[in-house]
Amino acid sequence: MKDNHPVDEEPAIEKPPFFKSWKGMYWLVLGNLAFMILLFYAITKYYE
Amino acid sequence: MRPLDWIVLLGTISFIVIYGIWKTRGSKDIEGYLKGDNSMKWWTIGLSIMATQASAITFLSTPGQAYEDGMRFVQFYFGLPIAMVIISITVIPIFYKLNVYTAYEFLENRFDLKTRSLAAVLFLIQRGLAAGITIYAPSIILSTVLGWSLTITNLVMGVVVIIYTMSGGTKAVSVTQKQQMAVMMGGMIIAGIMVVSYLPENVGFTDAVNVAGSLGKMNVVDFSFDWDDRYNFWSGITGGLFLALSYFGTDQSQVARYLGGKSIGESRLGLLFNGLLKIPMQFLILFIGVMVFVFYQFNQPPVFFNEGTKTKVYATQHADELRTLEANYSSIFEEKQQAMQGLVSALKADDAAAIATAEAQVENLNTAGKEVREDVKALITKAVPNAETKDTDYVFISFVMKYLPAGLVGLLLAVIFSAAMSSVASELNALASTTVVDIYKRSVNQSGSPAHYVTASKLFTVGWGIIAILFATFASMLDNLIQAVNIIGSIFYGTILGIFLVAFYFKKIKGNAVFFAAILAELVVLYCFYFTDIAFLWFNVIGCVAVILFGFILQNMIGKKEKELIQV
């Protein structure tokens, strides 16, 4: 079993698909959340 | 159950189990057994994460919750996508850098052994209890449906999961979860289509949604703030965020899913995949529950959804009283059918005055129906004192058993089985790896060979499986199963999350301070649970904030004392 002490070098992080950086992916997830909340709010108001 | 249902059920479950064992044969070293050789692609990780969270309780309880309470439970998941982003940015790189097997290994690196052990033990307590409920939930349903004893059903459920989890470790769990997820989503979508197809000819899909909205079931978002309200926007976005951060960032049953990733990028994508799809998935399951509600506006629902309990009452001297109440319920329903047709016509004509009149009529009759149901529950308590009177967990399965055609009943039971198996497998795998890595290997036997630790992991998988089966056998029906699991989680998660947040963001707080802060915080949460009415989602926030706050205070006190000692 491997030890749990830190490895010296930072692990390499590849680029995400479709976006130039991971920020784009994060904004996609958060934007999707905002869109769903707005959609759900519209549904709630429509049937209120 | 008809023969075709048995063929579909047994065929689906057998295929998944045999495929899982075959696909992961030969996992001999600890790296392969506990981390799946770091070979998992993002879609396997994403589906595995979703399958771990979606237990049988999700498919039994959630539609019933929507039947009773509408769509608002979806707000519980609003914090989840934010948590996925935070974990992707902060937690994953650190875990990869330290090359850990469990989340708790990191805590020794940052603090000390006792803090690591405390977090591991808190996890083992709450996850051990939750694993029991995860087995118990489908077992009560299946024992009712198949006429088996609860103990035998628990045993069958538990033993099947133990076999393939013990055999293939983490990889077997993730590989089988892909198939299980396909069965779950396929089965639920078919069930949703069937519910809508069973509506009267003059009631289309749009009419059904309009009826649901008219009767207050399309209440998805509520921005009003209330500490005691379990599900509103604020509790979902804050309490839900803290719960999701704890669950996905510190609960080994989830951490193990993405630690098995091929790279940081694959693990991140797996988590973000969950962040994108979890809310739509929960919305779909709740929406199916709402459609079942609409279905029962046009078709006579049972006065009590748990037929097993009703049969028990019929065997007592109170049988005639129940018969009378059922007759009352039927006559209210007959009256309501006319009102429902009036409501549908008014909605189609978009006649506001007619809609208001019909809505009021239906609401009055629904209230009358609810009163009869309350009388039935009171009668059940009188006739069978130990019987559970909450029947929302039976709403969806009752519909499936009564109305779906041969083959689909088997498929939907396979959905429930798959969901239970996927969650229990992750839980047993995580319980075993935490016990071996954080307790046994660290504090009991440090000099074993890799093969010895694989054997130990297998034995602990069996051990935790037996404990979960025993707990499932002795658990009595809790208020609402999905809530019971979340309440147990919330009691411990806040404290565990607090320890991890201090580890990540508050570098000045050291091991001794955070250890005692965590114990104090857990006591505060337990006080809130036993002596206040605070909604359980807030326990996550309270526990977490308490650890940070006590940590600061204790660190200051310890720091001052150390300075005094240096001066002396």
Short mmCIF file of C-alpha atoms in Angstrom, two decimals, chain A residues 1-14 16-17 22 25-26 28-30 32-33 36-37 40-41 43-44 46-47, chain B residues 31 78 81-82 85 88-89 97-99 101 105 109 116 209-210 213 218 220-221 223 233 263-265 268-269 276 279-280 283 441:
data_model
loop_
_atom_site.label_atom_id
_atom_site.label_comp_id
_atom_site.label_asym_id
_atom_site.label_seq_id
_atom_site.Cartn_x
_atom_site.Cartn_y
_atom_site.Cartn_z
CA MET A 1 0.00 0.00 0.00
CA LYS A 2 1.29 3.44 -0.88
CA ASP A 3 2.21 6.03 1.72
CA ASN A 4 0.07 9.07 2.14
CA HIS A 5 2.78 11.72 2.18
CA PRO A 6 2.70 14.32 -0.55
CA VAL A 7 4.29 13.74 -3.91
CA ASP A 8 6.67 16.56 -4.86
CA GLU A 9 5.37 17.37 -8.33
CA GLU A 10 1.85 18.69 -9.03
CA PRO A 11 -0.28 16.12 -10.89
CA ALA A 12 -0.81 16.98 -14.55
CA ILE A 13 -4.32 18.24 -15.41
CA GLU A 14 -5.51 17.80 -18.98
CA PRO A 16 -11.57 19.57 -20.68
CA PRO A 17 -13.51 18.68 -23.84
CA TRP A 22 -11.84 24.15 -16.81
CA MET A 25 -16.88 23.69 -17.75
CA TYR A 26 -17.59 25.14 -14.32
CA LEU A 28 -21.55 25.53 -17.91
CA VAL A 29 -22.60 23.62 -14.76
CA LEU A 30 -23.44 26.82 -12.82
CA ASN A 32 -27.27 25.17 -16.19
CA LEU A 33 -28.23 25.41 -12.49
CA MET A 36 -33.10 25.31 -14.18
CA ILE A 37 -33.95 27.49 -11.16
CA PHE A 40 -38.70 25.99 -12.21
CA TYR A 41 -39.61 29.46 -10.96
CA ILE A 43 -43.33 26.80 -13.88
CA THR A 44 -44.25 27.60 -10.26
CA TYR A 46 -47.43 29.82 -14.19
CA TYR A 47 -49.39 27.29 -12.15
CA GLU B 31 -4.43 -0.70 -5.80
CA PHE B 78 -29.97 23.02 -5.73
CA PRO B 81 -24.00 21.47 -8.81
CA ILE B 82 -22.18 24.21 -6.85
CA VAL B 85 -17.65 22.66 -8.99
CA SER B 88 -13.56 19.67 -8.71
CA ILE B 89 -11.49 22.81 -8.10
CA LYS B 97 -1.49 14.85 -5.25
CA LEU B 98 -1.44 12.89 -1.99
CA ASN B 99 -2.35 9.68 -3.83
CA TYR B 101 -7.03 5.65 -0.92
CA GLU B 105 -5.85 9.76 4.93
CA ASN B 109 -1.31 14.53 6.61
CA ARG B 116 -8.12 11.15 10.89
CA VAL B 209 -49.83 18.92 -16.13
CA ASN B 210 -52.53 21.61 -15.98
CA GLY B 213 -50.77 22.67 -11.42
CA MET B 218 -46.36 22.04 -9.59
CA VAL B 220 -41.27 23.61 -7.71
CA VAL B 221 -39.56 26.66 -6.18
CA PHE B 223 -38.27 31.61 -2.22
CA PHE B 233 -34.84 27.56 -2.12
CA SER B 263 -6.78 11.17 -14.29
CA ILE B 264 -7.83 14.37 -12.54
CA GLY B 265 -9.67 15.41 -15.71
CA ARG B 268 -13.66 16.15 -12.60
CA LEU B 269 -15.76 15.37 -15.66
CA LEU B 276 -25.48 18.69 -14.83
CA ILE B 279 -31.46 17.89 -10.83
CA PRO B 280 -33.17 16.89 -14.14
CA PHE B 283 -37.24 16.38 -11.41
CA LYS B 441 -3.65 -0.85 8.40
#
